[in-house]
Amino acid sequence: MCGIVGYTGRQDAAPLLLEGLRKLEYRGYDSAGIAVENDGRLRMVKASGHIDRLEEKTHGGADLPGCCGIGHTRWATHGAPTDVNAHPHMSNDGKFAIVHNGIIENYSALREELRGKGFVFQSETDTEVIVHLLDMYYQGDLKEAVMRTAARLEGSYALGVVCADVPGTLCAIKMASPLILGVGIGENYFASDVTALVSHTKNVIYLEDGEFAELTPESITVYDVAGRPVSHSISRIVWDVEAAEKGGYDHFMLKEIMEQPRAMKAAIEPRIRSGRIVLDDFDDAFKVCFDDVHRIVITACGSAYHAGCVGRTMIEALCRTPVEVDVASELRYRDPIIDDHTLLIAVSQSGETADTIAAIREGKNRGAKVLAIVNVVGSTIAKLSDYVLYTWAGPEIAVATTKGYTTQIAVLSLLAVWMADRRGLLTPERYSELTGGILDLPERTQRAIDLNPQVAYLAERYRDNTSLFFIGRNLDYAVCLEASLKLKEISYIHSEAYAADELKHGTIALIDEGRLVVALACCEALFDKTMSNIKEVKARGAKVLAVTHEGGRRVFAEADDVLFVPVTDPLLAAIPEIVPLQLFAYYVARANGCDIDKPRNLAKSVTVE
Ligand code: AGP
């Protein structure tokens, strides 16, 4: 929900911090700030709004000389996005400054305690209690103060600390929020994720929960919660800085839509060897686990949940194992029926979504084995799960996920076929047909992307709609969920996904003259039924934009506009079907002048409940 960054080395820190914050802006962008240590003194500047304002206020960082500092870009949880509530937060004596991503659950009690001891609070944030605790516990030993402070905190935190008494030294502390160390030569970094580091170093250290690190220009020392040094291997980032740049596109979202064929290949091709699906290096171990599975629960949030809905349709159709899909924030609180015969599949692009993490913990406590489908390597969900299938989509910067979602579905389709085969439910011909269809997905996706000009034209035609419906049946309905969210989150236009036949049970009352209904009709077996639903809304004055496969020409008789998508197997229709609807949302939002990559109120990773 927020992004933190820190630098210590021989270069001026402020410009590097501002550059790092720009790379982290997709994590939250309602205010930002930096603090730099120089000659035993801390200077701090904060600004509400985008990073541009902070850049202006600090004259590109020139106003804050020094080679050691911290920075923060915020998605407000406690307190409005104002300069005062922006991070960093500074101790009353100006000796400490901190940046924080997460939520301190016990901040109210700590606030009262600290106020009672004479500490003066400037902001409304939960974070500020941390800097006063550091001040209270500091007796000249920074490490000791950090340990004692961390011992008082309940909740989630990725913390960065700079202290005027210890020039050139930073502290980074991790508990349940993402935090990575960047290892340089004569300089070291910390950041919320690798996108802020990759242009300076590809050598990173992933901290574990409870650990903290001391960084100087020449060294990084990691300690466990008891203050004992622990050694960490250095991991290598596998993608290049260009992957985290716009690459000539106007928006990251458009770039990431266009990248989907390549991302699909990366997710699929390493897992189909000589015509057989192999689930990475845990294939054999997973066979033993899966043979004992009677029920599957898929849990996720947002678009990842929508991918899970597509996954349920595919897995149940092929594997005949009961599959339940639930948003993580509901699953974790409804005393779920999960036992050691349950496989919990957690789907997440960032691997840091707080509710999904909590649902995984709940599932494990009840005996489930957990398989994670996740994009970010080394993320909390990846580390928490028994088995991990990475989607290999590469960094996804736009807040609205596209390649993150479609690669999740690609991996779920591999899993569905693997499971059905494991249960002996596929003939060799059907197995080959499905693996062939999955291998074709990158090419089908490219052909769906090639609808781009037609979609741009339709978006221009329909951009003024203030409320619209996406209707479909079975797999089409699952895709409607995602199409509706895409439009809402980047164009701020209300839309609703509805099971096509359910519309007549009340909601059809909202269909009036000119109301746009996007009808998804790629499910061949239900095509005629969906056609009937199209007629029902047309009869009440709706405008219908139909999305169907190249064989669905009959829809021309009813729809006002049609997009023909390249569908192979009906069970694999979701990806070619969603791509034009991603583009539709993109072009409507662009026509309406919306901030596509950083939509209002949103952040890329919801790391708080
Ligand atoms: C989708 O465009 C949104 N960014 C949001 O719904 C997202 O899918 C959801 O927050 C889950 O995030 P995750 O996949 O990183 O867990």
Coordinates of C-alpha atoms and ligand atoms in Angstrom, one line a residue:
M1 CA 0.0 0.0 0.0
C2 CA 3.0 2.3 0.5
G3 CA 6.5 2.3 -0.9
I4 CA 9.7 2.8 1.1
V5 CA 13.3 3.2 -0.1
G6 CA 16.6 3.9 1.5
Y7 CA 20.2 4.6 0.3
T8 CA 23.6 4.8 1.9
G9 CA 26.8 5.2 -0.2
R10 CA 29.0 7.9 -1.7
Q11 CA 26.4 9.5 -4.1
D12 CA 24.0 12.2 -3.1
A13 CA 21.0 10.3 -1.6
A14 CA 18.1 12.7 -2.4
P15 CA 18.0 12.3 -6.2
L16 CA 18.3 8.5 -5.8
L17 CA 15.5 8.4 -3.3
L18 CA 13.3 10.5 -5.5
E19 CA 14.1 8.2 -8.4
G20 CA 13.3 5.1 -6.3
L21 CA 10.0 6.7 -5.1
R22 CA 9.0 7.2 -8.7
K23 CA 9.5 3.5 -9.4
L24 CA 7.4 2.7 -6.3
E25 CA 4.6 5.3 -7.0
Y26 CA 2.3 2.5 -8.2
R27 CA 2.2 1.3 -4.6
G28 CA 0.6 4.5 -3.4
Y29 CA 0.8 8.1 -4.4
D30 CA -1.2 10.4 -2.3
S31 CA 1.8 12.0 -0.6
A32 CA 5.6 11.5 -0.3
G33 CA 8.7 12.6 1.6
I34 CA 12.4 12.1 2.1
A35 CA 14.9 12.5 5.0
V36 CA 18.6 12.8 4.5
E37 CA 21.4 12.6 7.1
N38 CA 24.3 15.0 6.6
D39 CA 27.1 15.8 9.1
G40 CA 25.1 14.4 11.9
R41 CA 21.9 16.3 11.1
L42 CA 18.7 15.1 9.5
R43 CA 16.8 17.2 6.9
M44 CA 13.3 16.2 5.9
V45 CA 10.9 17.4 3.2
K46 CA 7.4 16.1 2.7
A47 CA 4.6 16.9 0.2
S48 CA 1.0 15.8 -0.4
G49 CA 0.2 14.7 -4.0
H50 CA 2.4 13.0 -6.5
I51 CA 6.2 12.7 -6.4
D52 CA 6.3 15.7 -8.8
R53 CA 5.4 18.0 -6.0
L54 CA 8.2 16.6 -3.7
E55 CA 10.6 16.9 -6.6
E56 CA 9.7 20.6 -7.0
K57 CA 9.8 21.3 -3.3
T58 CA 13.3 19.9 -3.0
H59 CA 14.6 21.2 -6.3
G60 CA 15.3 17.7 -7.5
G61 CA 16.8 16.8 -4.1
A62 CA 19.4 19.5 -4.2
D63 CA 18.1 21.1 -1.0
L64 CA 19.0 17.9 1.0
P65 CA 22.7 17.2 0.6
G66 CA 24.0 14.0 2.1
C67 CA 24.7 10.4 1.1
C68 CA 22.4 8.5 3.5
G69 CA 18.6 8.8 3.5
I70 CA 15.1 7.3 3.4
G71 CA 12.0 8.0 1.3
H72 CA 8.4 7.1 1.3
T73 CA 5.4 7.3 -1.1
R74 CA 2.0 6.9 0.7
W75 CA -1.4 5.3 0.3
A76 CA -3.2 6.7 3.3
T77 CA -4.6 4.4 5.9
H78 CA -4.6 6.5 9.1
G79 CA -5.0 10.2 8.5
A80 CA -5.7 12.2 5.4
P81 CA -3.0 12.6 2.7
T82 CA -1.5 15.8 4.0
D83 CA 2.1 17.1 4.3
V84 CA 2.0 16.4 8.1
N85 CA 0.7 12.9 7.7
A86 CA 3.2 12.1 4.9
H87 CA 6.3 10.0 5.9
P88 CA 9.1 10.2 7.0
H89 CA 8.2 10.9 10.6
M90 CA 10.8 12.5 12.9
S91 CA 11.4 12.3 16.6
N92 CA 10.8 15.4 18.7
D93 CA 14.6 16.0 19.0
G94 CA 15.2 15.5 15.3
K95 CA 17.5 12.6 15.9
F96 CA 15.5 9.9 14.2
A97 CA 13.4 9.7 11.0
I98 CA 11.5 6.7 9.8
V99 CA 9.4 5.4 6.9
H100 CA 6.8 2.7 7.2
N101 CA 4.7 0.4 5.0
G102 CA 2.0 -1.5 7.0
I103 CA -0.3 -1.0 9.9
I104 CA 0.6 -0.8 13.6
E105 CA -2.5 -2.5 15.2
N106 CA -1.7 -1.4 18.8
Y107 CA -0.8 2.2 17.9
S108 CA -3.6 3.8 20.0
A109 CA -2.3 2.3 23.3
L110 CA 1.3 3.2 22.4
R111 CA 0.2 6.7 21.5
E112 CA -1.4 7.2 24.9
E113 CA 1.7 5.7 26.7
L114 CA 4.1 7.9 24.7
R115 CA 2.0 11.0 25.2
G116 CA 1.9 10.3 28.9
K117 CA 5.7 10.3 28.8
G118 CA 5.8 13.7 27.2
F119 CA 6.3 12.8 23.5
V120 CA 4.6 15.3 21.2
F121 CA 2.7 13.9 18.2
Q122 CA 2.5 15.9 15.0
S123 CA 0.4 13.6 12.8
E124 CA -2.7 11.4 12.8
T125 CA -0.8 8.4 11.6
D126 CA -0.2 5.0 13.4
T127 CA 3.4 5.2 12.1
E128 CA 4.5 8.1 14.3
V129 CA 4.4 5.9 17.5
I130 CA 7.5 4.1 16.1
V131 CA 9.8 7.1 15.9
H132 CA 8.9 8.1 19.5
L133 CA 9.5 4.5 20.7
L134 CA 13.0 4.6 19.0
D135 CA 13.6 7.9 20.8
M136 CA 12.5 6.5 24.1
Y137 CA 14.6 3.4 23.9
Y138 CA 17.8 5.0 22.4
Q139 CA 20.6 5.0 24.9
G140 CA 23.4 5.3 22.3
D141 CA 22.9 1.9 20.7
L142 CA 20.8 2.0 17.5
K143 CA 20.5 -1.7 17.2
E144 CA 19.3 -2.1 20.8
A145 CA 16.7 0.7 20.3
V146 CA 15.5 -0.9 17.1
M147 CA 15.0 -4.3 18.8
R148 CA 13.2 -2.9 21.8
T149 CA 11.0 -0.8 19.5
A150 CA 10.1 -3.8 17.3
A151 CA 9.3 -5.8 20.4
R152 CA 6.5 -3.3 21.2
L153 CA 4.9 -3.3 17.8
E154 CA 1.9 -5.4 16.8
G155 CA 0.8 -5.5 13.2
S156 CA 2.7 -5.3 9.9
Y157 CA 5.7 -3.2 9.1
A158 CA 8.5 -2.7 6.6
L159 CA 10.5 0.0 8.4
G160 CA 13.4 2.2 7.3
V161 CA 15.3 4.2 10.0
V162 CA 18.0 6.9 9.8
C163 CA 19.6 8.3 12.9
A164 CA 21.6 11.5 13.1
D165 CA 23.9 10.0 15.7
V166 CA 25.0 7.2 13.4
P167 CA 26.0 8.9 10.1
G168 CA 25.9 6.7 7.0
T169 CA 23.9 3.9 8.7
L170 CA 20.4 2.8 7.9
C171 CA 18.2 0.2 9.6
A172 CA 15.6 -1.9 7.7
I173 CA 13.1 -4.0 9.7
K174 CA 10.6 -6.5 8.2
M175 CA 7.4 -7.9 9.6
A176 CA 4.6 -9.1 7.2
S177 CA 5.2 -6.2 4.7
P178 CA 7.6 -6.6 1.8
L179 CA 11.2 -5.4 2.2
I180 CA 14.2 -6.1 0.0
L181 CA 17.9 -5.1 0.4
G182 CA 19.9 -4.0 -2.6
V183 CA 23.6 -4.9 -2.5
G184 CA 25.8 -2.4 -4.3
I185 CA 29.5 -1.7 -4.5
G186 CA 30.3 1.0 -1.9
E187 CA 26.6 1.6 -1.5
N188 CA 23.6 -0.3 -0.3
Y189 CA 19.8 0.1 -0.6
F190 CA 16.5 -1.1 0.9
A191 CA 13.1 -0.9 -0.9
S192 CA 9.6 -2.3 -0.9
D193 CA 10.2 -4.1 -4.1
V194 CA 12.9 -4.7 -6.7
T195 CA 11.6 -2.1 -9.2
A196 CA 13.2 0.6 -7.1
L197 CA 16.5 -1.2 -7.1
V198 CA 17.0 -2.9 -10.4
S199 CA 18.5 0.2 -12.2
H200 CA 21.3 0.2 -9.6
T201 CA 21.8 -3.4 -8.6
K202 CA 20.5 -6.8 -9.5
N203 CA 21.9 -8.4 -6.3
V204 CA 19.3 -8.5 -3.6
I205 CA 18.6 -10.0 -0.2
Y206 CA 15.1 -11.0 0.8
L207 CA 14.6 -10.3 4.5
E208 CA 12.4 -12.8 6.5
D209 CA 9.7 -11.6 8.9
G210 CA 11.2 -10.6 12.2
E211 CA 14.6 -9.9 10.8
F212 CA 16.3 -6.5 10.6
A213 CA 19.4 -5.2 8.9
E214 CA 22.0 -2.5 9.4
L215 CA 23.2 -1.0 6.2
T216 CA 26.4 1.1 5.7
P217 CA 28.0 2.0 2.4
E218 CA 30.4 -1.0 2.9
S219 CA 28.3 -3.6 4.6
I220 CA 24.9 -5.1 5.3
T221 CA 24.4 -7.0 8.5
V222 CA 21.2 -9.0 9.1
Y223 CA 20.0 -9.9 12.5
D224 CA 17.2 -12.2 13.7
V225 CA 14.6 -11.1 16.2
A226 CA 16.9 -11.9 19.1
G227 CA 19.6 -9.7 17.6
R228 CA 21.8 -12.6 16.4
P229 CA 23.6 -12.2 13.1
V230 CA 22.1 -14.3 10.3
S231 CA 23.6 -15.0 6.9
H232 CA 21.5 -14.6 3.7
S233 CA 22.5 -15.7 0.2
I234 CA 22.4 -12.9 -2.4
S235 CA 19.6 -13.5 -5.0
R236 CA 19.9 -12.2 -8.6
I237 CA 17.0 -10.3 -10.2
V238 CA 16.2 -12.1 -13.5
W239 CA 14.7 -9.2 -15.4
D240 CA 16.1 -6.0 -16.8
V241 CA 15.4 -2.4 -16.0
E242 CA 13.6 -2.0 -19.3
A243 CA 11.0 -4.5 -18.0
A244 CA 10.1 -1.9 -15.4
E245 CA 10.0 1.0 -17.8
K246 CA 7.2 2.1 -20.2
G247 CA 9.1 1.1 -23.3
G248 CA 7.6 3.8 -25.5
Y249 CA 4.0 3.2 -24.6
D250 CA 1.8 6.0 -23.2
H251 CA 1.0 3.9 -20.1
F252 CA 2.3 0.9 -18.3
M253 CA -1.1 -0.7 -18.6
L254 CA -1.0 -0.6 -22.4
K255 CA 2.5 -2.0 -22.4
E256 CA 1.5 -4.8 -20.1
I257 CA -1.6 -5.6 -22.2
M258 CA 0.7 -5.9 -25.3
E259 CA 3.2 -8.0 -23.3
Q260 CA 0.7 -10.7 -22.6
P261 CA 1.7 -13.1 -25.4
R262 CA 5.3 -13.1 -24.2
A263 CA 4.2 -13.4 -20.6
M264 CA 1.9 -16.3 -21.5
K265 CA 4.9 -18.1 -23.2
A266 CA 7.0 -17.6 -20.0
A267 CA 4.2 -19.1 -17.9
I268 CA 3.4 -22.0 -20.2
E269 CA 6.3 -23.2 -22.2
P270 CA 8.7 -24.3 -19.4
R271 CA 5.8 -26.4 -18.0
I272 CA 5.0 -28.5 -21.1
R273 CA 7.9 -30.8 -21.9
S274 CA 7.6 -33.3 -24.7
G275 CA 3.9 -32.8 -24.7
R276 CA 3.6 -33.5 -20.9
I277 CA 2.6 -30.9 -18.3
V278 CA 5.3 -30.8 -15.5
L279 CA 4.6 -28.7 -12.4
D280 CA 8.1 -27.3 -11.9
D281 CA 10.4 -29.2 -9.5
F282 CA 7.7 -30.3 -7.1
D283 CA 5.7 -32.3 -9.7
D284 CA 6.3 -35.7 -8.1
A285 CA 5.9 -34.5 -4.5
F286 CA 2.7 -32.8 -5.5
K287 CA 1.3 -36.0 -7.0
V288 CA 1.4 -37.6 -3.5
C289 CA -0.2 -34.5 -2.0
F290 CA -2.9 -34.2 -4.6
D291 CA -3.9 -37.9 -4.4
D292 CA -5.1 -37.2 -0.9
V293 CA -7.1 -34.1 -1.9
H294 CA -10.9 -34.4 -1.8
R295 CA -11.8 -30.7 -2.2
I296 CA -10.2 -27.5 -3.5
V297 CA -10.6 -24.0 -2.2
I298 CA -9.3 -21.1 -4.3
T299 CA -8.8 -17.9 -2.4
A300 CA -7.6 -14.5 -3.6
C301 CA -8.7 -10.8 -3.9
G302 CA -9.8 -8.6 -6.8
S303 CA -8.7 -9.7 -10.2
A304 CA -6.9 -12.7 -8.7
Y305 CA -10.2 -13.8 -7.3
H306 CA -11.7 -13.4 -10.8
A307 CA -8.9 -15.6 -12.2
G308 CA -9.8 -18.1 -9.5
C309 CA -13.4 -18.1 -10.7
V310 CA -12.1 -19.1 -14.2
G311 CA -9.9 -21.7 -12.6
R312 CA -12.9 -23.3 -10.8
T313 CA -14.8 -23.7 -14.0
M314 CA -11.8 -25.4 -15.7
I315 CA -10.8 -27.6 -12.7
E316 CA -14.4 -28.8 -12.0
A317 CA -15.1 -29.4 -15.7
L318 CA -11.9 -31.5 -16.2
C319 CA -11.0 -32.9 -12.7
R320 CA -14.5 -33.4 -11.2
T321 CA -13.2 -32.4 -7.8
P322 CA -15.4 -29.9 -5.9
V323 CA -13.9 -26.4 -6.1
E324 CA -15.0 -23.5 -4.0
V325 CA -13.7 -19.9 -4.7
D326 CA -13.9 -17.2 -2.1
V327 CA -12.5 -13.8 -1.7
A328 CA -9.8 -14.0 1.0
S329 CA -11.4 -11.4 3.2
E330 CA -14.5 -13.5 3.5
L331 CA -12.9 -16.9 3.7
R332 CA -10.7 -16.1 6.6
Y333 CA -13.6 -15.0 8.8
R334 CA -16.3 -17.5 8.0
D335 CA -14.9 -20.4 10.0
P336 CA -14.2 -22.2 6.7
I337 CA -14.6 -26.0 6.3
I338 CA -11.0 -26.8 5.5
D339 CA -9.1 -30.0 6.6
D340 CA -6.1 -32.0 5.7
H341 CA -7.9 -33.3 2.6
T342 CA -8.3 -29.7 1.3
L343 CA -6.0 -28.1 -1.2
L344 CA -5.9 -24.3 -0.8
I345 CA -4.9 -22.5 -4.0
A346 CA -3.9 -18.9 -3.3
V347 CA -3.7 -16.6 -6.3
S348 CA -1.9 -13.3 -6.1
Q349 CA 0.2 -11.1 -8.5
S350 CA 2.1 -9.3 -5.8
G351 CA 2.3 -12.1 -3.2
E352 CA 1.8 -9.4 -0.5
T353 CA -2.0 -9.0 -0.3
A354 CA -2.7 -9.0 3.4
D355 CA -6.1 -10.7 3.3
T356 CA -4.8 -13.5 1.0
I357 CA -1.8 -14.0 3.4
A358 CA -4.2 -14.3 6.3
A359 CA -6.4 -16.7 4.4
I360 CA -3.4 -18.9 3.8
R361 CA -2.5 -18.9 7.4
E362 CA -6.1 -19.8 8.3
G363 CA -6.0 -22.7 5.8
K364 CA -2.7 -24.0 7.1
N365 CA -3.9 -23.9 10.7
R366 CA -6.8 -26.1 9.6
G367 CA -4.5 -28.7 7.9
A368 CA -4.7 -27.7 4.2
K369 CA -1.8 -27.9 1.9
V370 CA -1.3 -24.6 0.1
L371 CA -0.4 -24.1 -3.6
A372 CA 0.4 -20.5 -4.5
I373 CA 0.0 -19.0 -8.0
V374 CA 2.0 -15.8 -7.7
N375 CA 4.1 -13.5 -9.8
V376 CA 6.6 -11.8 -7.5
V377 CA 9.5 -14.1 -6.7
G378 CA 10.4 -14.4 -3.0
S379 CA 7.1 -12.7 -2.0
T380 CA 5.5 -13.4 1.4
I381 CA 2.8 -15.7 -0.2
A382 CA 5.5 -17.6 -2.1
K383 CA 7.5 -18.2 1.1
L384 CA 4.4 -19.1 3.1
S385 CA 3.1 -21.8 0.7
D386 CA 3.9 -25.5 0.4
Y387 CA 4.0 -25.3 -3.4
V388 CA 4.5 -22.3 -5.7
L389 CA 3.8 -21.9 -9.4
Y390 CA 5.2 -18.6 -10.5
T391 CA 3.3 -16.9 -13.3
W392 CA 6.6 -15.4 -14.7
A393 CA 4.7 -12.3 -16.0
G394 CA 7.6 -10.0 -15.2
P395 CA 7.1 -6.8 -13.2
E396 CA 3.6 -5.4 -13.4
I397 CA 3.6 -1.7 -12.7
A398 CA 0.1 -0.5 -13.7
V399 CA -2.3 -0.7 -10.7
A400 CA -4.9 -2.4 -12.9
T401 CA -3.6 -5.9 -13.5
T402 CA -3.7 -7.4 -17.0
K403 CA -0.8 -9.8 -17.7
G404 CA -0.8 -10.7 -14.0
Y405 CA -4.4 -11.9 -14.4
T406 CA -4.1 -13.7 -17.7
T407 CA -0.9 -15.5 -16.7
Q408 CA -2.7 -16.6 -13.5
I409 CA -5.4 -18.2 -15.8
A410 CA -2.7 -19.8 -18.0
V411 CA -1.2 -21.4 -14.9
L412 CA -4.6 -22.5 -13.7
S413 CA -5.4 -24.1 -17.0
L414 CA -2.1 -26.1 -16.8
L415 CA -3.0 -27.1 -13.3
A416 CA -6.6 -28.2 -14.3
V417 CA -5.3 -30.4 -17.0
W418 CA -2.5 -31.8 -14.8
M419 CA -5.1 -32.7 -12.1
A420 CA -7.5 -34.3 -14.5
D421 CA -4.8 -36.4 -16.0
R422 CA -3.6 -37.3 -12.5
R423 CA -7.1 -38.6 -11.8
G424 CA -7.1 -40.6 -15.1
L425 CA -10.0 -38.6 -16.5
L426 CA -8.5 -37.6 -19.8
T427 CA -8.1 -39.7 -22.9
P428 CA -4.7 -39.2 -24.6
E429 CA -6.5 -37.3 -27.4
R430 CA -8.2 -34.9 -25.0
Y431 CA -5.0 -34.4 -23.1
S432 CA -3.2 -33.6 -26.3
E433 CA -6.0 -31.3 -27.4
L434 CA -5.9 -29.3 -24.2
T435 CA -2.1 -29.0 -24.0
G436 CA -2.2 -28.0 -27.6
G437 CA -4.8 -25.4 -26.9
I438 CA -2.8 -24.0 -23.9
L439 CA 0.3 -23.8 -26.1
D440 CA -1.7 -21.8 -28.6
L441 CA -2.8 -19.3 -26.0
P442 CA 0.0 -16.8 -26.8
E443 CA -0.9 -16.8 -30.4
R444 CA -4.6 -16.5 -29.6
T445 CA -3.8 -13.6 -27.3
Q446 CA -1.9 -11.8 -30.0
R447 CA -4.8 -12.1 -32.3
A448 CA -7.1 -10.8 -29.6
I449 CA -4.7 -7.8 -29.2
D450 CA -4.9 -7.2 -32.9
L451 CA -8.5 -6.2 -32.4
N452 CA -7.0 -3.0 -30.9
P453 CA -8.2 -0.5 -33.6
Q454 CA -11.7 -1.9 -33.5
V455 CA -11.8 -1.7 -29.8
A456 CA -10.5 1.8 -29.7
Y457 CA -13.3 2.8 -32.1
L458 CA -16.0 1.1 -29.9
A459 CA -14.5 2.7 -26.8
E460 CA -14.9 6.1 -28.4
R461 CA -18.5 5.3 -29.3
Y462 CA -19.4 4.1 -25.8
R463 CA -17.2 6.3 -23.6
D464 CA -20.1 8.4 -22.3
N465 CA -22.0 5.6 -20.7
T466 CA -22.3 6.3 -17.0
S467 CA -23.4 2.8 -16.0
L468 CA -23.3 -0.5 -17.9
F469 CA -23.6 -4.3 -17.6
F470 CA -21.4 -7.1 -18.5
I471 CA -23.4 -10.3 -18.9
G472 CA -22.4 -13.9 -19.6
R473 CA -22.9 -17.5 -18.5
N474 CA -20.5 -20.1 -17.0
L475 CA -16.9 -19.2 -18.0
D476 CA -18.2 -16.0 -19.8
Y477 CA -19.6 -14.8 -16.5
A478 CA -16.3 -15.3 -14.7
V479 CA -14.7 -13.1 -17.4
C480 CA -17.4 -10.5 -17.0
L481 CA -16.3 -10.1 -13.4
E482 CA -12.9 -9.0 -14.5
A483 CA -14.1 -6.9 -17.4
S484 CA -16.3 -5.0 -15.1
L485 CA -13.6 -4.3 -12.6
K486 CA -11.1 -3.2 -15.3
L487 CA -13.6 -0.6 -16.5
K488 CA -14.5 0.6 -13.0
E489 CA -11.0 0.9 -11.6
I490 CA -9.4 3.0 -14.4
S491 CA -12.3 4.9 -15.9
Y492 CA -14.4 5.4 -12.7
I493 CA -17.5 4.4 -14.7
H494 CA -19.9 2.2 -12.8
S495 CA -20.5 -1.3 -14.3
E496 CA -21.8 -4.6 -13.0
A497 CA -21.1 -8.1 -14.0
Y498 CA -24.2 -10.3 -14.1
A499 CA -25.0 -13.9 -14.8
A500 CA -26.9 -13.5 -18.0
D501 CA -30.0 -15.5 -17.1
E502 CA -30.1 -14.1 -13.6
L503 CA -30.7 -10.6 -15.0
K504 CA -34.5 -11.3 -15.4
H505 CA -34.8 -12.0 -11.6
G506 CA -35.0 -8.2 -10.9
T507 CA -32.0 -6.3 -12.2
I508 CA -33.4 -6.2 -15.7
A509 CA -35.5 -3.4 -14.3
L510 CA -32.4 -1.2 -14.8
I511 CA -32.2 -1.8 -18.5
D512 CA -33.5 1.2 -20.2
E513 CA -33.2 3.0 -23.6
G514 CA -29.6 3.1 -24.7
R515 CA -28.2 1.2 -21.7
L516 CA -25.0 -0.5 -22.8
V517 CA -24.8 -4.2 -22.2
V518 CA -21.6 -6.0 -23.1
A519 CA -22.7 -9.6 -23.7
L520 CA -20.0 -12.4 -23.6
A521 CA -21.0 -15.3 -25.7
C522 CA -18.0 -17.6 -26.2
C523 CA -19.5 -20.5 -24.3
E524 CA -20.6 -22.6 -27.2
A525 CA -22.8 -24.9 -25.3
L526 CA -24.8 -22.0 -23.9
F527 CA -24.6 -19.7 -27.0
D528 CA -28.4 -20.0 -27.8
K529 CA -29.3 -19.3 -24.2
T530 CA -27.1 -16.2 -24.2
M531 CA -28.6 -15.1 -27.4
S532 CA -32.0 -15.2 -25.7
N533 CA -30.7 -13.0 -22.9
I534 CA -29.4 -10.6 -25.5
K535 CA -32.9 -10.4 -27.1
E536 CA -34.4 -9.8 -23.6
V537 CA -32.2 -6.7 -23.0
K538 CA -32.6 -5.5 -26.6
A539 CA -36.4 -5.7 -26.2
R540 CA -36.0 -3.2 -23.4
G541 CA -33.9 -0.7 -25.3
A542 CA -30.4 -1.8 -24.5
K543 CA -27.4 -1.3 -26.8
V544 CA -25.5 -4.6 -27.0
L545 CA -21.8 -5.0 -27.7
A546 CA -21.3 -8.8 -28.1
V547 CA -18.0 -10.6 -27.7
T548 CA -18.1 -14.0 -29.3
H549 CA -15.9 -16.4 -31.2
E550 CA -15.5 -16.4 -34.9
G551 CA -18.3 -19.0 -35.3
G552 CA -20.9 -17.0 -33.5
R553 CA -22.0 -14.9 -36.5
R554 CA -25.7 -15.4 -35.6
V555 CA -25.2 -12.8 -32.9
F556 CA -25.1 -10.2 -35.7
A557 CA -28.9 -10.5 -35.9
E558 CA -29.3 -9.0 -32.4
A559 CA -26.2 -7.1 -31.3
D560 CA -25.4 -3.5 -32.2
D561 CA -21.6 -4.3 -32.3
V562 CA -19.6 -7.5 -32.3
L563 CA -16.1 -8.3 -31.4
F564 CA -15.0 -11.8 -32.7
V565 CA -12.2 -13.3 -30.6
P566 CA -10.1 -16.3 -31.5
V567 CA -11.3 -19.1 -29.3
T568 CA -10.0 -22.6 -29.4
D569 CA -11.3 -24.8 -26.6
P570 CA -14.3 -23.4 -24.8
L571 CA -12.5 -24.0 -21.5
L572 CA -9.6 -21.9 -22.7
A573 CA -11.8 -19.0 -23.9
A574 CA -11.2 -16.6 -20.9
I575 CA -7.9 -15.2 -22.1
P576 CA -8.7 -14.3 -25.7
E577 CA -12.1 -13.0 -24.4
I578 CA -10.7 -10.6 -21.7
V579 CA -8.0 -9.0 -23.8
P580 CA -10.3 -6.8 -25.9
L581 CA -12.2 -5.9 -22.8
Q582 CA -8.9 -4.8 -21.1
L583 CA -8.3 -2.6 -24.2
F584 CA -11.9 -1.4 -24.0
A585 CA -11.4 -0.2 -20.4
Y586 CA -8.1 1.3 -21.3
Y587 CA -9.4 3.4 -24.3
V588 CA -12.5 4.5 -22.4
A589 CA -10.4 5.7 -19.5
R590 CA -8.0 7.4 -21.9
A591 CA -10.8 9.1 -23.8
N592 CA -12.1 10.4 -20.5
G593 CA -8.6 11.7 -19.4
C594 CA -8.2 9.4 -16.4
D595 CA -4.9 8.6 -14.7
I596 CA -4.7 5.1 -16.1
D597 CA -1.6 3.8 -14.3
K598 CA -2.4 5.4 -11.0
P599 CA -6.2 5.5 -10.6
R600 CA -7.5 7.5 -7.7
N601 CA -7.9 5.7 -4.3
L602 CA -6.0 2.6 -5.5
A603 CA -2.6 1.0 -4.9
K604 CA -0.9 -1.9 -6.6
S605 CA -0.7 -4.1 -3.7
V606 CA -3.2 -4.1 -0.8
T607 CA -0.8 -5.0 2.0
V608 CA -3.2 -3.9 4.7
E609 CA -6.5 -5.4 5.8
Ligands
AGP1 C1 -6.8 -5.5 -10.1 O1 -6.7 -4.7 -11.3 C2 -6.5 -4.7 -8.9 N1 -5.2 -4.2 -9.0 C3 -6.7 -5.6 -7.6 O2 -8.1 -6.1 -7.7 C4 -5.8 -6.8 -7.4 O3 -6.1 -7.8 -8.4 C5 -6.0 -7.3 -6.0 O4 -5.7 -6.3 -5.1 C6 -5.2 -8.6 -5.7 O5 -3.8 -8.2 -5.8 P1 -2.8 -9.4 -5.8 O6 -3.1 -10.2 -7.1 O7 -1.4 -8.8 -5.9 O8 -3.0 -10.3 -4.6

